[in-house]
Amino acid sequence: MIRVILPAHLRTLARVDGEVHLDVAGQVTQGSVLDALEARYPMLRGTIRDHRSGRRRAFVRFFACQQDLSHEPPEAPLPEPVASGAEPYLIVGAMAGG
Amino acid sequence: MSLRTCRRQNRGGIELFSGKGLPMSGVRVLVGTRKGAFVLSADGGREKWDISGPHFAGWEIYHVKGSPADPDRLYASQTSGWFGQVIQRSDDGGGTWAPVGNEFSYDGTPGTHQWYDGTPHPWEFARVWHLEPAPDDPDTVYAGVEDAGLFRSADGGQHWQELPGLRGHSSGPSWQPGAGGMCLHTIILDGPDRIYAAISAAGAFRSDDAGQTWRPVNHGLHSEGIPDPAAEVGHCVHRIAMHPSRPSVLYMQKHWDVMRSDDAGESWREVSGDLPTDFGFPIDVHAHEPETVYVVPITSDSHHFPPEGKLRVYRSRTGGEEWEPLTKGLPQEHCYVNVLRDAMAVDSLDDCGIYFGTTGGQVYASADAGDTWEPIVRDLPAVLSVEVQTLS
């Protein structure tokens, strides 16, 4: 089970409270986690990464285990504590004005 | 909607009947702001208002508009610099909402337009500025987007397809963004085949084949801020309005100049007349008087506030040229707000109501065609758009 923490606006959009728990088949990567997240919550498609290119939106960041994984490729395996569910995978709205 | 509805007319919406068969009337004002949407409702007297919102709190709501074919069907453009574009749909007049499709992919290889520095810049979708539901089908809706393009959905917003003929016009690679981005902000549907679209800063375009092919309709516009002031494209059109009973007559608020066309955009003439300034953003037409037009003069393109700090709507009853200030109930000192291009609307009750919202968060209403005004709300976030549904 993968634990995902969404930013507040996306929790509201997806109508979820607290963490999202996902089952991910095969290797746990950023891409496979986001695929599973968007399959469960289709309204999140396009809000985290581009529909077609899959590129992360500029003001969205991915953190886990005190690391910034935002610039890791989508096929890169996530840290073992994320894959085991010990640590959450954080999708963060970057701090910026507005 | 709890009332039994009976469709009586297309323009202006639906007549409502109570369970006892007594005619009811009312209006629903749909307000998009920098930090959410608000729905303001009143009966036909338009004196007591129910306010709901913020819907989608914290997001920019560029536009909310109801279907003329089904007043319970609303569409909203919800955007964020962080999370991009969401389209929301309501099937119960704004009581509940659900996200629908948000994939706006340009047709084919997008190509380039001109960037601020003159270099080619790839077309990139940023947001939906304007949603225009079709008059006869609640599931058909058009979207004007930045970078300028026109999209259409025929399934209630679930899927969007570009009408690429507009962006693919031969002038497309030369279009440049205005200060607010290169947005398609005006969509006017005139019958089954004719569509007008306006783009900042490319100008006005018309299709006579339901959006397949387009041509610029800017003859007569004169813009000092471009190398050829009378160029075919490149004009910063802010807004176009049309009265459905006189579809060949168009009114335009350009960056500078209020313009009029009597031949469906083939030619334009200036009708700024005695306005204190002809810079502004919104323009609209009285619901029952096609020669009665409203604008909100703004000091200049670098002073986005009313002249002399006095918020005045100007009304022409002669289709332009002669304008009268409408001030009763509007602040006449120390007022330095702006009124954006999509932030004015008219209802179609017998006494035509006029509505507009300001960047200061006020939404003003007039139930007597502009003679007197009252604020419905004073302290919303900056208002981006105002639409009204006439429920009568």
Short mmCIF file of C-alpha atoms in Angstrom, two decimals:
data_model
loop_
_atom_site.label_atom_id
_atom_site.label_comp_id
_atom_site.label_asym_id
_atom_site.label_seq_id
_atom_site.Cartn_x
_atom_site.Cartn_y
_atom_site.Cartn_z
CA MET A 1 0.00 0.00 0.00
CA ILE A 2 1.33 3.41 -1.00
CA ARG A 3 0.46 6.42 1.10
CA VAL A 4 0.01 9.66 -0.83
CA ILE A 5 -0.53 13.08 0.68
CA LEU A 6 -2.16 15.58 -1.64
CA PRO A 7 -2.12 19.36 -1.33
CA ALA A 8 -5.29 20.83 0.12
CA HIS A 9 -6.74 22.09 -3.15
CA LEU A 10 -6.38 18.69 -4.78
CA ARG A 11 -7.90 16.94 -1.75
CA THR A 12 -10.89 19.21 -2.18
CA LEU A 13 -11.05 18.54 -5.90
CA ALA A 14 -10.83 14.77 -5.37
CA ARG A 15 -13.14 14.95 -2.35
CA VAL A 16 -10.82 13.06 -0.04
CA ASP A 17 -9.79 13.66 3.54
CA GLY A 18 -6.34 12.85 4.80
CA GLU A 19 -4.02 10.44 3.06
CA VAL A 20 -4.84 8.53 -0.09
CA HIS A 21 -3.94 4.85 0.00
CA LEU A 22 -3.15 3.18 -3.28
CA ASP A 23 -2.26 -0.30 -4.41
CA VAL A 24 0.40 -0.19 -7.08
CA ALA A 25 1.22 -3.28 -9.10
CA GLY A 26 4.83 -3.94 -10.02
CA GLN A 27 7.67 -1.59 -9.35
CA VAL A 28 6.75 1.47 -7.33
CA THR A 29 7.87 4.52 -9.26
CA GLN A 30 6.67 8.10 -9.39
CA GLY A 31 5.02 7.31 -12.68
CA SER A 32 3.23 4.20 -11.46
CA VAL A 33 2.02 5.97 -8.33
CA LEU A 34 0.66 8.89 -10.34
CA ASP A 35 -0.94 6.48 -12.80
CA ALA A 36 -2.72 4.74 -9.92
CA LEU A 37 -3.70 8.04 -8.35
CA GLU A 38 -5.22 9.37 -11.58
CA ALA A 39 -7.00 6.08 -12.24
CA ARG A 40 -8.68 6.30 -8.83
CA TYR A 41 -9.35 10.03 -9.09
CA PRO A 42 -9.74 11.01 -12.76
CA MET A 43 -10.49 14.61 -11.82
CA LEU A 44 -6.81 14.95 -10.87
CA ARG A 45 -5.65 14.31 -14.43
CA GLY A 46 -3.88 17.36 -15.74
CA THR A 47 -3.57 19.01 -12.33
CA ILE A 48 -0.27 17.38 -11.32
CA ARG A 49 1.30 16.60 -14.68
CA ASP A 50 0.52 17.40 -18.26
CA HIS A 51 -2.11 15.22 -19.90
CA ARG A 52 -0.04 14.24 -22.88
CA SER A 53 3.63 14.75 -22.04
CA GLY A 54 3.36 13.61 -18.44
CA ARG A 55 5.62 16.49 -17.48
CA ARG A 56 5.25 17.73 -13.91
CA ARG A 57 3.49 21.06 -13.62
CA ALA A 58 5.97 23.77 -12.77
CA PHE A 59 4.59 24.63 -9.33
CA VAL A 60 4.07 21.05 -8.17
CA ARG A 61 6.77 19.24 -6.23
CA PHE A 62 7.26 15.61 -5.17
CA PHE A 63 8.84 14.89 -1.78
CA ALA A 64 9.49 11.71 0.20
CA CYS A 65 11.79 10.72 3.03
CA GLN A 66 13.03 14.31 3.34
CA GLN A 67 14.16 14.24 -0.29
CA ASP A 68 13.03 16.36 -3.22
CA LEU A 69 12.20 13.87 -5.96
CA SER A 70 10.74 16.46 -8.28
CA HIS A 71 13.49 16.17 -10.82
CA GLU A 72 13.71 12.39 -10.78
CA PRO A 73 12.49 10.64 -13.93
CA PRO A 74 9.05 9.05 -13.74
CA GLU A 75 10.49 5.56 -14.06
CA ALA A 76 12.85 6.00 -11.10
CA PRO A 77 11.95 3.67 -8.20
CA LEU A 78 10.64 5.42 -5.11
CA PRO A 79 12.52 4.91 -1.83
CA GLU A 80 11.82 1.61 -0.13
CA PRO A 81 10.03 3.22 2.85
CA VAL A 82 7.52 4.72 0.38
CA ALA A 83 7.10 1.41 -1.44
CA SER A 84 6.50 -0.37 1.85
CA GLY A 85 4.05 2.24 3.12
CA ALA A 86 6.27 3.28 6.02
CA GLU A 87 6.63 6.79 4.63
CA PRO A 88 4.19 8.86 2.57
CA TYR A 89 4.76 10.26 -0.90
CA LEU A 90 4.03 13.97 -0.79
CA ILE A 91 2.62 15.95 -3.71
CA VAL A 92 3.17 19.57 -2.79
CA GLY A 93 1.99 22.86 -4.19
CA ALA A 94 5.14 24.94 -4.34
CA MET A 95 5.30 27.94 -2.05
CA ALA A 96 4.58 30.93 -4.23
CA GLY A 97 2.53 34.06 -3.98
CA GLY A 98 -1.12 34.35 -4.78
CA MET B 1 -34.55 23.27 -9.16
CA SER B 2 -37.57 22.46 -7.06
CA LEU B 3 -40.02 24.35 -9.21
CA ARG B 4 -41.68 22.71 -12.13
CA THR B 5 -40.19 24.29 -15.21
CA CYS B 6 -41.86 25.08 -18.47
CA ARG B 7 -39.87 26.28 -21.45
CA ARG B 8 -41.46 29.35 -22.97
CA GLN B 9 -38.67 31.07 -24.76
CA ASN B 10 -35.08 30.55 -25.61
CA ARG B 11 -33.63 34.00 -25.25
CA GLY B 12 -33.39 35.01 -21.65
CA GLY B 13 -34.03 31.57 -20.29
CA ILE B 14 -36.98 29.77 -18.89
CA GLU B 15 -40.25 30.78 -17.37
CA LEU B 16 -40.81 29.19 -14.01
CA PHE B 17 -44.13 28.17 -12.60
CA SER B 18 -44.83 27.29 -9.02
CA GLY B 19 -46.79 24.19 -8.16
CA LYS B 20 -49.93 26.33 -8.18
CA GLY B 21 -49.23 27.45 -11.72
CA LEU B 22 -48.41 31.01 -10.73
CA PRO B 23 -45.62 32.56 -12.78
CA MET B 24 -42.45 33.17 -10.85
CA SER B 25 -39.50 35.23 -11.94
CA GLY B 26 -36.01 35.73 -10.77
CA VAL B 27 -32.40 36.11 -11.66
CA ARG B 28 -29.25 34.20 -10.88
CA VAL B 29 -26.02 36.17 -11.13
CA LEU B 30 -22.92 34.04 -11.66
CA VAL B 31 -19.75 35.70 -10.44
CA GLY B 32 -16.20 34.51 -11.09
CA THR B 33 -13.47 35.95 -8.88
CA ARG B 34 -9.77 35.58 -8.19
CA LYS B 35 -10.54 33.27 -5.30
CA GLY B 36 -13.73 31.42 -6.10
CA ALA B 37 -17.20 31.60 -7.61
CA PHE B 38 -20.32 33.09 -6.11
CA VAL B 39 -23.97 32.68 -7.05
CA LEU B 40 -26.26 35.62 -6.25
CA SER B 41 -29.99 34.93 -6.51
CA ALA B 42 -33.04 37.13 -6.25
CA ASP B 43 -36.65 37.23 -7.30
CA GLY B 44 -37.81 39.54 -10.05
CA GLY B 45 -37.75 42.53 -7.74
CA ARG B 46 -33.97 42.16 -7.47
CA GLU B 47 -33.89 43.74 -4.03
CA LYS B 48 -33.15 40.87 -1.67
CA TRP B 49 -30.29 38.60 -2.58
CA ASP B 50 -29.18 35.18 -1.48
CA ILE B 51 -25.43 34.74 -1.73
CA SER B 52 -23.78 31.35 -2.06
CA GLY B 53 -20.06 30.73 -2.23
CA PRO B 54 -17.22 30.75 -2.44
CA HIS B 55 -17.41 27.73 -4.67
CA PHE B 56 -13.95 26.34 -5.55
CA ALA B 57 -12.43 28.60 -2.90
CA GLY B 58 -8.88 29.67 -3.57
CA TRP B 59 -9.01 29.04 -7.32
CA GLU B 60 -9.32 31.66 -10.03
CA ILE B 61 -12.73 31.41 -11.64
CA TYR B 62 -12.42 33.09 -14.98
CA HIS B 63 -15.99 32.52 -16.10
CA VAL B 64 -19.27 30.90 -15.09
CA LYS B 65 -22.12 30.71 -17.55
CA GLY B 66 -25.48 28.95 -17.75
CA SER B 67 -27.00 27.15 -20.69
CA PRO B 68 -29.81 29.06 -22.41
CA ALA B 69 -31.38 25.68 -23.14
CA ASP B 70 -31.40 24.50 -19.52
CA PRO B 71 -30.91 27.06 -16.76
CA ASP B 72 -29.87 24.37 -14.31
CA ARG B 73 -26.84 23.55 -16.44
CA LEU B 74 -23.88 25.74 -15.54
CA TYR B 75 -20.26 25.60 -16.62
CA ALA B 76 -17.33 27.13 -14.74
CA SER B 77 -13.71 27.65 -15.68
CA GLN B 78 -11.58 26.98 -12.59
CA THR B 79 -7.86 27.67 -12.93
CA SER B 80 -4.73 27.80 -10.84
CA GLY B 81 -1.12 28.65 -11.46
CA TRP B 82 -0.26 25.53 -9.50
CA PHE B 83 -2.75 22.95 -10.70
CA GLY B 84 -3.84 24.17 -14.11
CA GLN B 85 -7.30 24.00 -15.61
CA VAL B 86 -10.44 22.38 -14.25
CA ILE B 87 -13.90 22.65 -15.81
CA GLN B 88 -16.77 22.32 -13.38
CA ARG B 89 -20.34 21.57 -14.31
CA SER B 90 -23.51 21.95 -12.31
CA ASP B 91 -26.78 20.29 -13.25
CA ASP B 92 -28.81 21.92 -10.49
CA GLY B 93 -28.27 25.62 -10.93
CA GLY B 94 -25.09 25.83 -8.91
CA GLY B 95 -26.19 23.80 -5.88
CA THR B 96 -23.70 21.04 -6.59
CA TRP B 97 -20.80 20.80 -8.99
CA ALA B 98 -18.65 18.08 -10.52
CA PRO B 99 -15.43 18.34 -12.51
CA VAL B 100 -15.66 17.29 -16.14
CA GLY B 101 -13.00 17.11 -18.84
CA ASN B 102 -10.01 19.41 -18.67
CA GLU B 103 -7.85 18.26 -21.56
CA PHE B 104 -7.44 21.05 -24.10
CA SER B 105 -5.01 19.76 -26.68
CA TYR B 106 -4.46 21.81 -29.80
CA ASP B 107 -5.24 20.02 -33.00
CA GLY B 108 -2.22 18.52 -34.73
CA THR B 109 1.17 20.14 -34.37
CA PRO B 110 0.41 23.45 -32.69
CA GLY B 111 3.03 25.57 -34.47
CA THR B 112 4.00 28.99 -33.23
CA HIS B 113 2.73 32.49 -32.72
CA GLN B 114 4.79 35.57 -32.09
CA TRP B 115 6.20 36.16 -28.63
CA TYR B 116 6.62 39.58 -27.00
CA ASP B 117 10.18 39.82 -28.30
CA GLY B 118 9.12 38.98 -31.84
CA THR B 119 10.41 35.43 -31.81
CA PRO B 120 8.25 32.41 -32.67
CA HIS B 121 6.69 30.86 -29.58
CA PRO B 122 4.94 27.50 -29.43
CA TRP B 123 1.24 27.57 -28.77
CA GLU B 124 0.79 26.58 -25.11
CA PHE B 125 -2.53 26.10 -23.38
CA ALA B 126 -2.79 28.19 -20.22
CA ARG B 127 -6.45 28.51 -19.23
CA VAL B 128 -10.04 28.90 -20.34
CA TRP B 129 -11.13 32.52 -20.35
CA HIS B 130 -14.68 32.18 -21.60
CA LEU B 131 -17.33 29.47 -21.82
CA GLU B 132 -20.24 29.89 -24.21
CA PRO B 133 -23.00 27.29 -23.97
CA ALA B 134 -24.95 26.70 -27.17
CA PRO B 135 -28.44 28.22 -27.24
CA ASP B 136 -30.21 25.00 -28.11
CA ASP B 137 -28.30 22.18 -26.45
CA PRO B 138 -27.10 22.11 -22.84
CA ASP B 139 -24.41 19.57 -23.69
CA THR B 140 -22.76 21.74 -26.33
CA VAL B 141 -20.43 24.42 -25.07
CA TYR B 142 -17.58 26.42 -26.58
CA ALA B 143 -14.42 27.46 -24.76
CA GLY B 144 -12.14 30.35 -25.61
CA VAL B 145 -8.66 29.69 -24.32
CA GLU B 146 -5.19 31.18 -23.84
CA ASP B 147 -3.06 30.76 -25.98
CA ALA B 148 -5.84 31.78 -28.31
CA GLY B 149 -7.89 28.91 -29.57
CA LEU B 150 -11.52 27.84 -29.77
CA PHE B 151 -12.64 24.49 -28.41
CA ARG B 152 -16.02 22.77 -28.42
CA SER B 153 -17.56 20.03 -26.35
CA ALA B 154 -20.70 18.18 -27.42
CA ASP B 155 -20.93 15.96 -24.35
CA GLY B 156 -21.41 18.34 -21.48
CA GLY B 157 -17.75 19.23 -21.12
CA GLN B 158 -16.38 15.71 -20.84
CA HIS B 159 -14.29 15.97 -24.00
CA TRP B 160 -13.02 19.01 -25.88
CA GLN B 161 -12.03 19.31 -29.51
CA GLU B 162 -10.38 22.31 -31.04
CA LEU B 163 -11.91 24.09 -34.01
CA PRO B 164 -8.48 24.52 -35.55
CA GLY B 165 -9.47 26.69 -38.48
CA LEU B 166 -9.27 29.82 -36.34
CA ARG B 167 -5.79 29.28 -34.94
CA GLY B 168 -4.77 27.92 -38.31
CA HIS B 169 -5.69 31.12 -40.12
CA SER B 170 -2.77 32.32 -42.21
CA SER B 171 -2.27 35.25 -39.85
CA GLY B 172 -1.92 32.97 -36.80
CA PRO B 173 1.88 32.88 -36.70
CA SER B 174 1.89 36.70 -36.47
CA TRP B 175 -0.51 36.97 -33.52
CA GLN B 176 1.02 38.42 -30.38
CA PRO B 177 -0.24 38.31 -26.79
CA GLY B 178 -1.59 41.37 -25.11
CA ALA B 179 -0.45 42.30 -21.63
CA GLY B 180 -2.86 39.78 -20.11
CA GLY B 181 -1.85 36.94 -22.38
CA MET B 182 -3.05 35.87 -25.80
CA CYS B 183 -6.59 35.02 -24.90
CA LEU B 184 -9.71 34.25 -26.87
CA HIS B 185 -12.19 36.07 -24.68
CA THR B 186 -15.32 36.68 -26.75
CA ILE B 187 -17.50 34.05 -28.40
CA ILE B 188 -20.80 35.05 -30.01
CA LEU B 189 -22.98 32.33 -31.51
CA ASP B 190 -25.34 33.64 -34.17
CA GLY B 191 -27.46 30.86 -35.55
CA PRO B 192 -26.19 27.45 -36.54
CA ASP B 193 -23.30 28.63 -38.70
CA ARG B 194 -22.07 32.08 -37.75
CA ILE B 195 -19.59 32.50 -34.90
CA TYR B 196 -17.66 35.58 -33.86
CA ALA B 197 -14.51 35.33 -31.78
CA ALA B 198 -12.23 38.04 -30.46
CA ILE B 199 -8.63 37.67 -29.42
CA SER B 200 -6.25 39.94 -27.58
CA ALA B 201 -4.25 41.09 -29.40
CA ALA B 202 -5.19 39.72 -32.80
CA GLY B 203 -8.64 41.19 -33.28
CA ALA B 204 -12.09 40.00 -34.32
CA PHE B 205 -12.75 36.98 -36.50
CA ARG B 206 -15.89 35.53 -38.06
CA SER B 207 -16.84 32.09 -39.25
CA ASP B 208 -19.85 31.45 -41.48
CA ASP B 209 -19.51 27.67 -41.47
CA ALA B 210 -19.87 26.73 -37.81
CA GLY B 211 -16.24 27.35 -37.01
CA GLN B 212 -14.54 25.44 -39.79
CA THR B 213 -13.01 28.46 -41.54
CA TRP B 214 -12.44 32.00 -40.33
CA ARG B 215 -11.47 35.41 -41.55
CA PRO B 216 -10.53 38.60 -39.75
CA VAL B 217 -13.26 41.25 -39.53
CA ASN B 218 -11.31 44.29 -38.43
CA HIS B 219 -11.74 46.74 -41.29
CA GLY B 220 -12.18 50.21 -39.86
CA LEU B 221 -10.33 49.57 -36.61
CA HIS B 222 -7.47 51.97 -35.99
CA SER B 223 -4.89 51.18 -33.33
CA GLU B 224 -2.00 53.54 -32.79
CA GLY B 225 -0.06 50.96 -30.83
CA ILE B 226 0.71 48.73 -33.80
CA PRO B 227 3.03 49.44 -36.73
CA ASP B 228 0.18 49.66 -39.26
CA PRO B 229 -2.72 51.22 -37.36
CA ALA B 230 -5.20 49.82 -39.88
CA ALA B 231 -3.71 46.35 -40.16
CA GLU B 232 -5.92 43.38 -40.91
CA VAL B 233 -4.94 41.74 -37.60
CA GLY B 234 -3.13 42.82 -34.45
CA HIS B 235 -5.83 44.94 -32.80
CA CYS B 236 -6.43 44.65 -29.08
CA VAL B 237 -10.16 44.03 -29.05
CA HIS B 238 -11.45 43.94 -25.48
CA ARG B 239 -15.04 42.85 -25.95
CA ILE B 240 -17.80 42.52 -28.55
CA ALA B 241 -21.56 42.52 -27.92
CA MET B 242 -24.53 41.75 -30.12
CA HIS B 243 -28.28 41.94 -29.65
CA PRO B 244 -29.89 38.75 -30.98
CA SER B 245 -32.71 40.66 -32.68
CA ARG B 246 -30.17 42.63 -34.75
CA PRO B 247 -27.39 40.17 -35.42
CA SER B 248 -25.73 42.30 -38.07
CA VAL B 249 -25.10 45.07 -35.53
CA LEU B 250 -22.04 44.60 -33.35
CA TYR B 251 -20.60 46.83 -30.67
CA MET B 252 -16.97 46.67 -29.68
CA GLN B 253 -14.92 48.03 -26.83
CA LYS B 254 -11.42 48.13 -28.22
CA HIS B 255 -8.33 48.90 -26.16
CA TRP B 256 -9.03 52.48 -27.13
CA ASP B 257 -12.24 53.33 -29.04
CA VAL B 258 -15.82 52.16 -28.86
CA MET B 259 -16.76 50.83 -32.27
CA ARG B 260 -19.88 49.75 -34.13
CA SER B 261 -20.48 47.57 -37.15
CA ASP B 262 -23.78 47.45 -39.05
CA ASP B 263 -22.70 44.73 -41.43
CA ALA B 264 -21.69 41.81 -39.23
CA GLY B 265 -18.15 43.02 -38.80
CA GLU B 266 -17.37 43.74 -42.44
CA SER B 267 -16.65 47.33 -41.48
CA TRP B 268 -16.45 49.28 -38.25
CA ARG B 269 -16.88 52.93 -37.33
CA GLU B 270 -16.03 54.67 -34.13
CA VAL B 271 -18.96 55.66 -31.89
CA SER B 272 -17.01 56.85 -28.84
CA GLY B 273 -18.66 60.26 -29.30
CA ASP B 274 -18.77 62.25 -26.06
CA LEU B 275 -17.41 59.62 -23.70
CA PRO B 276 -14.92 61.05 -21.19
CA THR B 277 -12.45 58.37 -22.31
CA ASP B 278 -12.92 55.59 -24.81
CA PHE B 279 -10.65 53.12 -23.07
CA GLY B 280 -12.43 50.32 -21.23
CA PHE B 281 -13.15 46.64 -21.14
CA PRO B 282 -16.82 45.54 -21.03
CA ILE B 283 -19.61 46.48 -23.41
CA ASP B 284 -23.17 45.19 -23.40
CA VAL B 285 -26.56 45.81 -24.99
CA HIS B 286 -29.94 46.33 -23.31
CA ALA B 287 -32.06 43.18 -23.52
CA HIS B 288 -35.02 44.89 -25.19
CA GLU B 289 -33.50 47.97 -26.84
CA PRO B 290 -30.88 47.02 -29.41
CA GLU B 291 -29.68 50.60 -29.73
CA THR B 292 -29.07 50.99 -25.99
CA VAL B 293 -25.46 50.20 -25.14
CA TYR B 294 -23.43 50.26 -21.92
CA VAL B 295 -19.72 50.80 -21.34
CA VAL B 296 -17.56 51.64 -18.34
CA PRO B 297 -14.95 54.22 -19.31
CA ILE B 298 -11.54 53.69 -17.74
CA THR B 299 -8.91 56.39 -17.63
CA SER B 300 -6.25 54.77 -19.77
CA ASP B 301 -4.27 51.64 -20.40
CA SER B 302 -1.83 52.61 -17.69
CA HIS B 303 -4.48 53.94 -15.30
CA HIS B 304 -6.88 51.07 -14.89
CA PHE B 305 -9.39 53.03 -12.85
CA PRO B 306 -12.30 55.36 -13.64
CA PRO B 307 -11.62 59.00 -14.53
CA GLU B 308 -11.61 61.34 -11.51
CA GLY B 309 -12.16 58.42 -9.16
CA LYS B 310 -15.85 58.35 -10.14
CA LEU B 311 -17.35 55.03 -11.08
CA ARG B 312 -19.70 55.74 -13.96
CA VAL B 313 -21.46 53.46 -16.38
CA TYR B 314 -22.20 55.25 -19.63
CA ARG B 315 -25.34 54.49 -21.60
CA SER B 316 -26.09 55.37 -25.18
CA ARG B 317 -29.68 55.12 -26.36
CA THR B 318 -28.62 55.95 -29.91
CA GLY B 319 -26.32 53.04 -30.65
CA GLY B 320 -23.27 55.10 -29.73
CA GLU B 321 -21.97 58.65 -30.23
CA GLU B 322 -24.22 60.18 -27.56
CA TRP B 323 -23.58 58.88 -24.06
CA GLU B 324 -24.98 59.71 -20.63
CA PRO B 325 -23.29 58.96 -17.32
CA LEU B 326 -25.16 56.71 -14.91
CA THR B 327 -24.04 57.48 -11.38
CA LYS B 328 -26.89 57.07 -8.90
CA GLY B 329 -25.76 54.58 -6.32
CA LEU B 330 -22.23 54.30 -7.64
CA PRO B 331 -19.26 55.78 -5.76
CA GLN B 332 -18.46 59.26 -7.05
CA GLU B 333 -15.25 59.85 -5.17
CA HIS B 334 -12.11 57.92 -4.29
CA CYS B 335 -13.01 54.96 -6.48
CA TYR B 336 -10.06 53.31 -8.20
CA VAL B 337 -11.32 49.93 -9.27
CA ASN B 338 -11.46 48.40 -12.73
CA VAL B 339 -14.25 46.51 -14.48
CA LEU B 340 -12.91 43.64 -16.56
CA ARG B 341 -14.08 42.57 -20.01
CA ASP B 342 -16.38 39.72 -18.96
CA ALA B 343 -17.68 41.42 -15.84
CA MET B 344 -20.90 42.98 -17.16
CA ALA B 345 -24.21 41.32 -18.01
CA VAL B 346 -27.87 42.14 -18.60
CA ASP B 347 -30.98 40.23 -17.64
CA SER B 348 -34.11 40.09 -19.77
CA LEU B 349 -36.82 40.89 -17.26
CA ASP B 350 -39.29 43.54 -18.41
CA ASP B 351 -37.27 46.18 -16.61
CA CYS B 352 -33.88 45.21 -17.93
CA GLY B 353 -31.35 44.63 -15.18
CA ILE B 354 -27.69 45.53 -15.60
CA TYR B 355 -24.92 43.99 -13.51
CA PHE B 356 -21.20 44.51 -13.24
CA GLY B 357 -18.40 43.50 -10.93
CA THR B 358 -15.22 45.32 -10.02
CA THR B 359 -11.66 44.44 -9.18
CA GLY B 360 -12.48 45.79 -5.73
CA GLY B 361 -14.94 42.97 -5.17
CA GLN B 362 -18.20 44.86 -5.55
CA VAL B 363 -21.05 43.55 -7.68
CA TYR B 364 -23.49 46.31 -8.59
CA ALA B 365 -27.00 45.78 -9.92
CA SER B 366 -29.48 48.08 -11.55
CA ALA B 367 -33.09 46.94 -11.85
CA ASP B 368 -34.03 49.94 -13.99
CA ALA B 369 -31.71 49.75 -16.99
CA GLY B 370 -28.95 51.67 -15.27
CA ASP B 371 -30.84 54.65 -13.85
CA THR B 372 -30.03 53.60 -10.27
CA TRP B 373 -27.56 51.14 -8.81
CA GLU B 374 -27.07 49.21 -5.61
CA PRO B 375 -24.30 46.89 -4.56
CA ILE B 376 -25.37 43.28 -4.14
CA VAL B 377 -22.08 42.50 -2.40
CA ARG B 378 -19.17 44.78 -1.57
CA ASP B 379 -16.26 42.64 -0.46
CA LEU B 380 -15.71 39.70 -2.75
CA PRO B 381 -12.28 38.93 -4.18
CA ALA B 382 -11.50 40.79 -7.40
CA VAL B 383 -14.29 40.05 -9.86
CA LEU B 384 -13.25 38.49 -13.16
CA SER B 385 -16.64 37.79 -14.70
CA VAL B 386 -20.34 38.37 -14.24
CA GLU B 387 -23.14 36.58 -16.04
CA VAL B 388 -26.85 36.56 -15.31
CA GLN B 389 -29.58 34.05 -15.94
CA THR B 390 -33.14 35.26 -16.21
CA LEU B 391 -35.40 32.74 -14.57
CA SER B 392 -38.68 34.06 -15.82
#
